[in-house]
Amino acid sequence: PAKAGMEDFLHISDFDKATIMKILDRAAEVKAVIKSGDRAFLPFKGKTMAMIFAKPSMRTRVSFETGFFLLGGHAIYLGPDDIQMGKREETCDVARVLSRYNDIIMARVFAHQDILDLAKHATVPVINGLTDYNHPCQIMADALTIIEHVGRLEGTKVVYVGDGNNIVHSWLLLAAVIPFHFVCACPKGFEPDAKTVQKAQQAGISKIEITNDPQEAVRGADVVYSDVWASMGQKEEAAHRRQVFQGFQVDENLMKLAGPKAYFMHCLPAERGVEVTDGVIEAPNSIVFPQAENRMHAQNAIMLHALGL
Ligand code: CP
Ligand code: NVA
């Protein structure tokens, strides 16, 4: 259904550059208000949010729930055993029922089609809190973090090292909108979705490279980015992946090759000693905790935009 004055947030590439930049500016503004201790900005007063989680979470759950509360609203956590979307009840029914109670829905699901179905049948905005395909709220927070630390996102070089997963797809979809240099270095057979790579390349906005050589890829990077080798839903492949991903650990040597200006980022949770060493994640140029904090600020701005506020 049409959502008068309101919008879903499902993929970064659903928006133009001006809108993405406006959301990021708004995130910085609202962050400053919250950090100042001012609790008088309550745009979500009287509003409620349903949060559907088919997978575990720390950051997504706590940042959405806290952010929505700090801006005046009330959020309801629905865990994997509660709604069981598509199992206990059809997604189209979940969407229509929740739309009658709640002003906004956030969902973390397995199949990407589930979030598309939810958005299709809901009459309130739906926010994507991660699917097997993408994780747009994470990459909006990452963009905010890069702007804060590097000074800008445009023209920077972001090198992702690891599995061509949902995080990479959201980086690619951001690169279809904002010009920067994105490189994904992954083992053969673990490249990101070819259609998504093509979409990002055809947008003609950013320089995009997919490679199997992390040493070469990281040279001159502003950011070296890592994520788990086995995502949620793939944990039974973890042992096999540890073999295949040898050489893709972000360690001190790789950071040295990247050069002195490179920050280290990771969406977390991290498996220390697997995709990243303790030394790298604890180094002064690691910005994983400011990055995690920015989930809340980026999402507050995303929800304001989604609700037309
Ligand atoms: N980065 C992230 O989405 O973390 P959680 O899985 O803890 O929500
Ligand atoms: N790629 C990871 C990201 C977790 C935030 C996963 O999907 O499990």
mmCIF file of C-alpha atoms and ligand atoms in Angstrom:
data_model
loop_
_atom_site.group_PDB
_atom_site.id
_atom_site.type_symbol
_atom_site.label_atom_id
_atom_site.label_comp_id
_atom_site.label_asym_id
_atom_site.label_seq_id
_atom_site.Cartn_x
_atom_site.Cartn_y
_atom_site.Cartn_z
ATOM 1 C CA PRO A 1 0.000 0.000 0.000
ATOM 2 C CA ALA A 2 1.028 3.612 -0.503
ATOM 3 C CA LYS A 3 2.391 5.106 2.712
ATOM 4 C CA ALA A 4 1.369 8.763 2.531
ATOM 5 C CA GLY A 5 4.358 10.925 3.440
ATOM 6 C CA MET A 6 6.158 7.872 4.776
ATOM 7 C CA GLU A 7 8.708 5.450 3.315
ATOM 8 C CA ASP A 8 10.198 2.029 3.934
ATOM 9 C CA PHE A 9 13.963 1.735 4.451
ATOM 10 C CA LEU A 10 14.941 -1.528 2.765
ATOM 11 C CA HIS A 11 17.968 -0.786 0.539
ATOM 12 C CA ILE A 12 20.249 2.272 0.460
ATOM 13 C CA SER A 13 19.919 2.401 -3.337
ATOM 14 C CA ASP A 14 16.163 3.077 -3.030
ATOM 15 C CA PHE A 15 17.174 6.679 -2.241
ATOM 16 C CA ASP A 16 19.014 9.403 -4.140
ATOM 17 C CA LYS A 17 22.239 11.020 -2.989
ATOM 18 C CA ALA A 18 20.508 14.115 -1.592
ATOM 19 C CA THR A 19 18.227 11.988 0.597
ATOM 20 C CA ILE A 20 21.058 9.789 1.909
ATOM 21 C CA MET A 21 23.154 12.870 2.711
ATOM 22 C CA LYS A 22 20.145 14.518 4.378
ATOM 23 C CA ILE A 23 19.632 11.454 6.586
ATOM 24 C CA LEU A 24 23.344 11.427 7.502
ATOM 25 C CA ASP A 25 23.291 15.160 8.334
ATOM 26 C CA ARG A 26 20.187 14.631 10.432
ATOM 27 C CA ALA A 27 21.894 11.746 12.230
ATOM 28 C CA ALA A 28 24.775 14.037 13.233
ATOM 29 C CA GLU A 29 22.332 16.743 14.393
ATOM 30 C CA VAL A 30 20.202 14.417 16.516
ATOM 31 C CA LYS A 31 23.361 12.755 17.857
ATOM 32 C CA ALA A 32 24.566 16.150 19.124
ATOM 33 C CA VAL A 33 21.206 16.763 20.839
ATOM 34 C CA ILE A 34 21.252 13.352 22.549
ATOM 35 C CA LYS A 35 24.929 13.643 23.552
ATOM 36 C CA SER A 36 24.288 17.093 25.069
ATOM 37 C CA GLY A 37 21.911 15.460 27.548
ATOM 38 C CA ASP A 38 18.952 17.388 26.148
ATOM 39 C CA ARG A 39 15.896 15.130 26.450
ATOM 40 C CA ALA A 40 13.332 17.630 25.150
ATOM 41 C CA PHE A 41 13.437 16.487 21.498
ATOM 42 C CA LEU A 42 10.613 13.929 21.423
ATOM 43 C CA PRO A 43 9.466 13.495 17.806
ATOM 44 C CA PHE A 44 8.325 9.890 18.436
ATOM 45 C CA LYS A 45 6.125 10.857 21.415
ATOM 46 C CA GLY A 46 2.969 8.726 21.436
ATOM 47 C CA LYS A 47 4.387 6.390 18.770
ATOM 48 C CA THR A 48 5.139 2.686 18.998
ATOM 49 C CA MET A 49 7.473 0.425 17.040
ATOM 50 C CA ALA A 50 7.270 -3.360 16.577
ATOM 51 C CA MET A 51 10.711 -4.985 16.277
ATOM 52 C CA ILE A 52 10.695 -8.473 14.764
ATOM 53 C CA PHE A 53 13.838 -10.570 15.261
ATOM 54 C CA ALA A 54 14.149 -13.945 13.540
ATOM 55 C CA LYS A 55 17.896 -13.913 14.396
ATOM 56 C CA PRO A 56 19.952 -12.911 17.461
ATOM 57 C CA SER A 57 21.129 -9.344 17.990
ATOM 58 C CA MET A 58 22.796 -7.024 20.458
ATOM 59 C CA ARG A 59 23.441 -3.765 18.586
ATOM 60 C CA THR A 60 20.347 -3.722 16.405
ATOM 61 C CA ARG A 61 17.948 -4.507 19.219
ATOM 62 C CA VAL A 62 19.476 -2.217 21.818
ATOM 63 C CA SER A 63 20.192 0.707 19.480
ATOM 64 C CA PHE A 64 16.715 0.725 17.919
ATOM 65 C CA GLU A 65 14.930 0.277 21.238
ATOM 66 C CA THR A 66 17.042 2.872 23.043
ATOM 67 C CA GLY A 67 16.967 5.389 20.202
ATOM 68 C CA PHE A 68 13.205 5.159 19.756
ATOM 69 C CA PHE A 69 12.708 5.587 23.524
ATOM 70 C CA LEU A 70 15.117 8.545 23.811
ATOM 71 C CA LEU A 71 13.107 10.355 21.133
ATOM 72 C CA GLY A 72 9.832 9.767 22.968
ATOM 73 C CA GLY A 73 8.511 6.467 21.585
ATOM 74 C CA HIS A 74 7.971 2.935 22.845
ATOM 75 C CA ALA A 75 9.499 -0.105 21.116
ATOM 76 C CA ILE A 76 8.349 -3.712 21.470
ATOM 77 C CA TYR A 77 10.863 -6.558 21.094
ATOM 78 C CA LEU A 78 9.515 -9.672 19.379
ATOM 79 C CA GLY A 79 12.088 -12.480 19.442
ATOM 80 C CA PRO A 80 12.502 -15.562 17.276
ATOM 81 C CA ASP A 81 9.917 -17.519 19.291
ATOM 82 C CA ASP A 82 7.247 -14.807 19.318
ATOM 83 C CA ILE A 83 5.967 -14.076 15.827
ATOM 84 C CA GLN A 84 7.671 -16.850 13.844
ATOM 85 C CA MET A 85 6.870 -14.993 10.671
ATOM 86 C CA GLY A 86 5.894 -17.328 7.842
ATOM 87 C CA LYS A 87 5.724 -20.282 10.217
ATOM 88 C CA ARG A 88 3.132 -19.542 12.891
ATOM 89 C CA GLU A 89 1.522 -16.949 10.661
ATOM 90 C CA GLU A 90 1.767 -15.662 7.075
ATOM 91 C CA THR A 91 3.947 -12.587 6.624
ATOM 92 C CA CYS A 92 1.088 -10.715 4.920
ATOM 93 C CA ASP A 93 -1.063 -11.197 8.036
ATOM 94 C CA VAL A 94 1.734 -10.152 10.408
ATOM 95 C CA ALA A 95 2.194 -6.972 8.344
ATOM 96 C CA ARG A 96 -1.454 -6.000 8.415
ATOM 97 C CA VAL A 97 -2.014 -6.752 12.098
ATOM 98 C CA LEU A 98 1.093 -4.903 13.317
ATOM 99 C CA SER A 99 0.204 -1.937 11.072
ATOM 100 C CA ARG A 100 -2.981 -1.529 13.119
ATOM 101 C CA TYR A 101 -1.092 -1.343 16.433
ATOM 102 C CA ASN A 102 2.214 0.241 15.562
ATOM 103 C CA ASP A 103 3.466 3.323 13.708
ATOM 104 C CA ILE A 104 6.598 1.643 12.354
ATOM 105 C CA ILE A 105 8.014 -1.893 12.003
ATOM 106 C CA MET A 106 11.661 -2.928 12.152
ATOM 107 C CA ALA A 107 12.557 -6.500 11.175
ATOM 108 C CA ARG A 108 15.628 -8.748 11.087
ATOM 109 C CA VAL A 109 14.950 -11.856 8.994
ATOM 110 C CA PHE A 110 16.616 -14.650 7.053
ATOM 111 C CA ALA A 111 15.173 -14.531 3.509
ATOM 112 C CA HIS A 112 15.234 -11.077 1.916
ATOM 113 C CA GLN A 113 11.832 -11.826 0.383
ATOM 114 C CA ASP A 114 10.385 -11.765 3.914
ATOM 115 C CA ILE A 115 11.228 -8.090 4.384
ATOM 116 C CA LEU A 116 9.916 -7.288 0.901
ATOM 117 C CA ASP A 117 6.639 -9.080 1.713
ATOM 118 C CA LEU A 118 6.390 -7.362 5.064
ATOM 119 C CA ALA A 119 6.871 -3.943 3.438
ATOM 120 C CA LYS A 120 4.414 -4.770 0.665
ATOM 121 C CA HIS A 121 1.583 -5.617 3.029
ATOM 122 C CA ALA A 122 2.288 -3.172 5.877
ATOM 123 C CA THR A 123 0.587 0.217 5.819
ATOM 124 C CA VAL A 124 3.310 1.684 8.050
ATOM 125 C CA PRO A 125 7.020 2.071 7.189
ATOM 126 C CA VAL A 126 9.205 -1.040 7.416
ATOM 127 C CA ILE A 127 12.902 -0.744 8.316
ATOM 128 C CA ASN A 128 15.359 -3.475 7.328
ATOM 129 C CA GLY A 129 17.383 -4.530 10.387
ATOM 130 C CA LEU A 130 19.405 -7.118 8.368
ATOM 131 C CA THR A 131 18.495 -9.904 5.996
ATOM 132 C CA ASP A 132 20.610 -12.626 4.401
ATOM 133 C CA TYR A 133 20.974 -10.162 1.498
ATOM 134 C CA ASN A 134 21.772 -6.785 3.076
ATOM 135 C CA HIS A 135 22.152 -4.617 6.189
ATOM 136 C CA PRO A 136 21.439 -1.002 5.206
ATOM 137 C CA CYS A 137 21.223 0.493 8.732
ATOM 138 C CA GLN A 138 24.730 -0.806 9.457
ATOM 139 C CA ILE A 139 26.230 0.812 6.382
ATOM 140 C CA MET A 140 24.454 4.126 7.097
ATOM 141 C CA ALA A 141 26.076 4.061 10.555
ATOM 142 C CA ASP A 142 29.405 3.203 8.920
ATOM 143 C CA ALA A 143 29.071 6.139 6.508
ATOM 144 C CA LEU A 144 28.386 8.468 9.454
ATOM 145 C CA THR A 145 31.455 7.091 11.250
ATOM 146 C CA ILE A 146 33.694 7.586 8.218
ATOM 147 C CA ILE A 147 32.455 11.165 7.798
ATOM 148 C CA GLU A 148 33.276 11.823 11.477
ATOM 149 C CA HIS A 149 36.765 10.301 11.359
ATOM 150 C CA VAL A 150 38.022 10.868 7.809
ATOM 151 C CA GLY A 151 36.082 14.094 7.297
ATOM 152 C CA ARG A 152 34.128 12.863 4.284
ATOM 153 C CA LEU A 153 32.899 9.711 2.597
ATOM 154 C CA GLU A 154 33.094 10.942 -0.999
ATOM 155 C CA GLY A 155 36.364 10.012 -2.617
ATOM 156 C CA THR A 156 37.563 7.746 0.206
ATOM 157 C CA LYS A 157 38.857 4.216 -0.343
ATOM 158 C CA VAL A 158 36.996 1.542 1.643
ATOM 159 C CA VAL A 159 38.448 -1.964 1.458
ATOM 160 C CA TYR A 160 36.349 -4.834 2.771
ATOM 161 C CA VAL A 161 38.256 -8.057 3.449
ATOM 162 C CA GLY A 162 36.364 -11.338 3.905
ATOM 163 C CA ASP A 163 33.105 -12.923 2.819
ATOM 164 C CA GLY A 164 31.054 -11.269 0.040
ATOM 165 C CA ASN A 165 27.979 -11.141 2.280
ATOM 166 C CA ASN A 166 25.056 -8.905 3.297
ATOM 167 C CA ILE A 167 27.439 -6.200 4.552
ATOM 168 C CA VAL A 168 29.168 -6.093 1.163
ATOM 169 C CA HIS A 169 25.838 -5.847 -0.669
ATOM 170 C CA SER A 170 24.935 -2.768 1.354
ATOM 171 C CA TRP A 171 28.356 -1.225 0.666
ATOM 172 C CA LEU A 172 27.790 -1.852 -3.043
ATOM 173 C CA LEU A 173 24.316 -0.291 -2.911
ATOM 174 C CA LEU A 174 25.751 2.765 -1.122
ATOM 175 C CA ALA A 175 28.422 2.979 -3.837
ATOM 176 C CA ALA A 176 25.617 3.112 -6.401
ATOM 177 C CA VAL A 177 24.524 6.422 -4.818
ATOM 178 C CA ILE A 178 27.586 8.146 -3.270
ATOM 179 C CA PRO A 179 30.937 8.335 -5.106
ATOM 180 C CA PHE A 180 33.812 6.561 -3.360
ATOM 181 C CA HIS A 181 36.222 3.709 -4.062
ATOM 182 C CA PHE A 182 34.952 0.360 -2.817
ATOM 183 C CA VAL A 183 37.046 -2.794 -2.952
ATOM 184 C CA CYS A 184 35.909 -6.237 -1.796
ATOM 185 C CA ALA A 185 38.733 -8.750 -1.322
ATOM 186 C CA CYS A 186 37.296 -12.227 -0.817
ATOM 187 C CA PRO A 187 38.280 -15.839 -1.494
ATOM 188 C CA LYS A 188 37.314 -17.329 -4.853
ATOM 189 C CA GLY A 189 33.737 -18.582 -4.681
ATOM 190 C CA PHE A 190 32.778 -16.121 -1.916
ATOM 191 C CA GLU A 191 32.238 -13.066 -4.106
ATOM 192 C CA PRO A 192 29.200 -10.844 -3.539
ATOM 193 C CA ASP A 193 26.042 -11.346 -5.600
ATOM 194 C CA ALA A 194 26.941 -10.716 -9.269
ATOM 195 C CA LYS A 195 23.728 -8.808 -10.007
ATOM 196 C CA THR A 196 24.388 -6.418 -7.146
ATOM 197 C CA VAL A 197 27.986 -5.847 -8.289
ATOM 198 C CA GLN A 198 26.675 -5.136 -11.783
ATOM 199 C CA LYS A 199 24.006 -2.761 -10.485
ATOM 200 C CA ALA A 200 26.604 -0.801 -8.507
ATOM 201 C CA GLN A 201 29.039 -0.709 -11.445
ATOM 202 C CA GLN A 202 26.362 0.293 -13.931
ATOM 203 C CA ALA A 203 25.290 3.196 -11.731
ATOM 204 C CA GLY A 204 28.631 4.695 -12.811
ATOM 205 C CA ILE A 205 29.022 6.617 -9.550
ATOM 206 C CA SER A 206 31.859 4.848 -7.746
ATOM 207 C CA LYS A 207 34.974 2.870 -8.540
ATOM 208 C CA ILE A 208 34.154 -0.726 -7.605
ATOM 209 C CA GLU A 209 36.572 -3.642 -7.530
ATOM 210 C CA ILE A 210 36.128 -7.276 -6.558
ATOM 211 C CA THR A 211 39.419 -9.107 -6.049
ATOM 212 C CA ASN A 212 40.929 -12.219 -4.444
ATOM 213 C CA ASP A 213 44.104 -10.403 -3.345
ATOM 214 C CA PRO A 214 43.765 -8.669 0.044
ATOM 215 C CA GLN A 215 47.427 -7.509 0.169
ATOM 216 C CA GLU A 216 47.091 -5.572 -3.067
ATOM 217 C CA ALA A 217 43.557 -4.394 -2.267
ATOM 218 C CA VAL A 218 44.326 -2.613 1.011
ATOM 219 C CA ARG A 219 47.066 -0.318 -0.319
ATOM 220 C CA GLY A 220 46.197 3.325 0.338
ATOM 221 C CA ALA A 221 42.913 2.456 2.077
ATOM 222 C CA ASP A 222 41.170 5.003 4.281
ATOM 223 C CA VAL A 223 39.235 2.148 5.868
ATOM 224 C CA VAL A 224 39.892 -1.586 6.134
ATOM 225 C CA TYR A 225 36.629 -3.320 7.009
ATOM 226 C CA SER A 226 36.015 -6.846 8.200
ATOM 227 C CA ASP A 227 33.060 -9.049 9.178
ATOM 228 C CA VAL A 228 32.605 -12.635 10.348
ATOM 229 C CA TRP A 229 33.421 -15.381 7.853
ATOM 230 C CA ALA A 230 30.270 -17.334 8.741
ATOM 231 C CA SER A 231 27.143 -15.197 9.051
ATOM 232 C CA MET A 232 24.028 -16.018 11.049
ATOM 233 C CA GLY A 233 22.465 -19.049 9.375
ATOM 234 C CA GLN A 234 25.891 -20.318 8.186
ATOM 235 C CA LYS A 235 27.427 -21.277 11.512
ATOM 236 C CA GLU A 236 27.599 -24.977 10.574
ATOM 237 C CA GLU A 237 29.946 -23.954 7.723
ATOM 238 C CA ALA A 238 32.275 -22.124 10.124
ATOM 239 C CA ALA A 239 35.010 -24.805 10.267
ATOM 240 C CA HIS A 240 35.143 -25.190 6.483
ATOM 241 C CA ARG A 241 35.183 -21.436 6.002
ATOM 242 C CA ARG A 242 38.119 -21.040 8.404
ATOM 243 C CA GLN A 243 40.150 -23.193 6.015
ATOM 244 C CA VAL A 244 39.053 -21.429 2.842
ATOM 245 C CA PHE A 245 39.487 -17.921 4.302
ATOM 246 C CA GLN A 246 43.147 -18.415 5.320
ATOM 247 C CA GLY A 247 44.980 -15.285 4.184
ATOM 248 C CA PHE A 248 41.914 -13.065 4.636
ATOM 249 C CA GLN A 249 42.449 -12.325 8.328
ATOM 250 C CA VAL A 250 42.934 -8.615 8.995
ATOM 251 C CA ASP A 251 46.168 -8.689 11.002
ATOM 252 C CA GLU A 252 48.934 -6.217 11.829
ATOM 253 C CA ASN A 253 50.774 -6.981 8.583
ATOM 254 C CA LEU A 254 47.739 -6.265 6.429
ATOM 255 C CA MET A 255 47.114 -2.995 8.299
ATOM 256 C CA LYS A 256 50.764 -2.064 7.719
ATOM 257 C CA LEU A 257 50.302 -2.646 3.979
ATOM 258 C CA ALA A 258 47.190 -0.455 4.085
ATOM 259 C CA GLY A 259 49.302 2.416 5.388
ATOM 260 C CA PRO A 260 49.271 4.846 8.303
ATOM 261 C CA LYS A 261 46.016 6.643 7.512
ATOM 262 C CA ALA A 262 43.885 3.464 7.476
ATOM 263 C CA TYR A 263 41.176 3.043 10.094
ATOM 264 C CA PHE A 264 39.914 -0.413 11.011
ATOM 265 C CA MET A 265 36.151 -1.022 11.044
ATOM 266 C CA HIS A 266 33.998 -4.083 11.794
ATOM 267 C CA CYS A 267 30.211 -4.229 12.106
ATOM 268 C CA LEU A 268 30.560 -6.572 15.120
ATOM 269 C CA PRO A 269 30.100 -9.140 16.583
ATOM 270 C CA ALA A 270 33.738 -10.058 15.843
ATOM 271 C CA GLU A 271 35.421 -13.409 16.211
ATOM 272 C CA ARG A 272 38.758 -12.253 17.553
ATOM 273 C CA GLY A 273 41.635 -14.335 16.269
ATOM 274 C CA VAL A 274 39.588 -15.461 13.255
ATOM 275 C CA GLU A 275 38.750 -12.674 10.781
ATOM 276 C CA VAL A 276 40.652 -10.059 12.808
ATOM 277 C CA THR A 277 43.435 -10.177 15.389
ATOM 278 C CA ASP A 278 43.086 -8.759 18.896
ATOM 279 C CA GLY A 279 45.915 -6.360 18.100
ATOM 280 C CA VAL A 280 44.067 -4.825 15.147
ATOM 281 C CA ILE A 281 40.709 -4.485 16.873
ATOM 282 C CA GLU A 282 42.355 -2.925 19.971
ATOM 283 C CA ALA A 283 44.708 -0.594 18.056
ATOM 284 C CA PRO A 284 44.261 3.206 18.313
ATOM 285 C CA ASN A 285 43.076 3.409 14.692
ATOM 286 C CA SER A 286 40.281 0.886 15.302
ATOM 287 C CA ILE A 287 36.944 2.728 15.349
ATOM 288 C CA VAL A 288 34.650 -0.246 15.948
ATOM 289 C CA PHE A 289 33.040 1.217 19.083
ATOM 290 C CA PRO A 290 32.233 4.686 17.705
ATOM 291 C CA GLN A 291 30.901 2.714 14.731
ATOM 292 C CA ALA A 292 28.651 0.602 16.977
ATOM 293 C CA GLU A 293 27.431 3.725 18.792
ATOM 294 C CA ASN A 294 26.495 5.325 15.488
ATOM 295 C CA ARG A 295 23.997 2.555 14.795
ATOM 296 C CA MET A 296 21.646 4.350 17.153
ATOM 297 C CA HIS A 297 22.196 7.809 15.689
ATOM 298 C CA ALA A 298 21.953 6.714 12.055
ATOM 299 C CA GLN A 299 18.794 4.753 12.771
ATOM 300 C CA ASN A 300 17.146 7.637 14.622
ATOM 301 C CA ALA A 301 17.553 9.696 11.461
ATOM 302 C CA ILE A 302 16.361 6.803 9.288
ATOM 303 C CA MET A 303 13.215 6.446 11.424
ATOM 304 C CA LEU A 304 12.572 10.208 11.310
ATOM 305 C CA HIS A 305 12.813 10.051 7.529
ATOM 306 C CA ALA A 306 10.653 6.919 7.286
ATOM 307 C CA LEU A 307 7.929 8.542 9.381
ATOM 308 C CA GLY A 308 8.088 11.770 7.385
ATOM 309 C CA LEU A 309 9.195 13.734 10.474
HETATM 310 N N1 CP B 1 26.141 -5.197 13.757
HETATM 311 C C1 CP B 1 24.977 -5.750 14.157
HETATM 312 O O1 CP B 1 23.953 -5.713 13.467
HETATM 313 O O2 CP B 1 25.018 -6.329 15.404
HETATM 314 P P1 CP B 1 23.904 -7.248 16.074
HETATM 315 O O3 CP B 1 23.829 -8.515 15.265
HETATM 316 O O4 CP B 1 24.356 -7.452 17.475
HETATM 317 O O5 CP B 1 22.583 -6.505 15.995
HETATM 318 N N1 NVA B 2 27.289 -10.800 8.139
HETATM 319 C C1 NVA B 2 26.871 -10.854 9.529
HETATM 320 C C2 NVA B 2 26.576 -9.476 10.053
HETATM 321 C C3 NVA B 2 26.155 -9.413 11.492
HETATM 322 C C4 NVA B 2 25.815 -8.013 11.935
HETATM 323 C C5 NVA B 2 25.664 -11.756 9.660
HETATM 324 O O1 NVA B 2 24.762 -11.669 8.815
HETATM 325 O O2 NVA B 2 25.622 -12.567 10.594
#
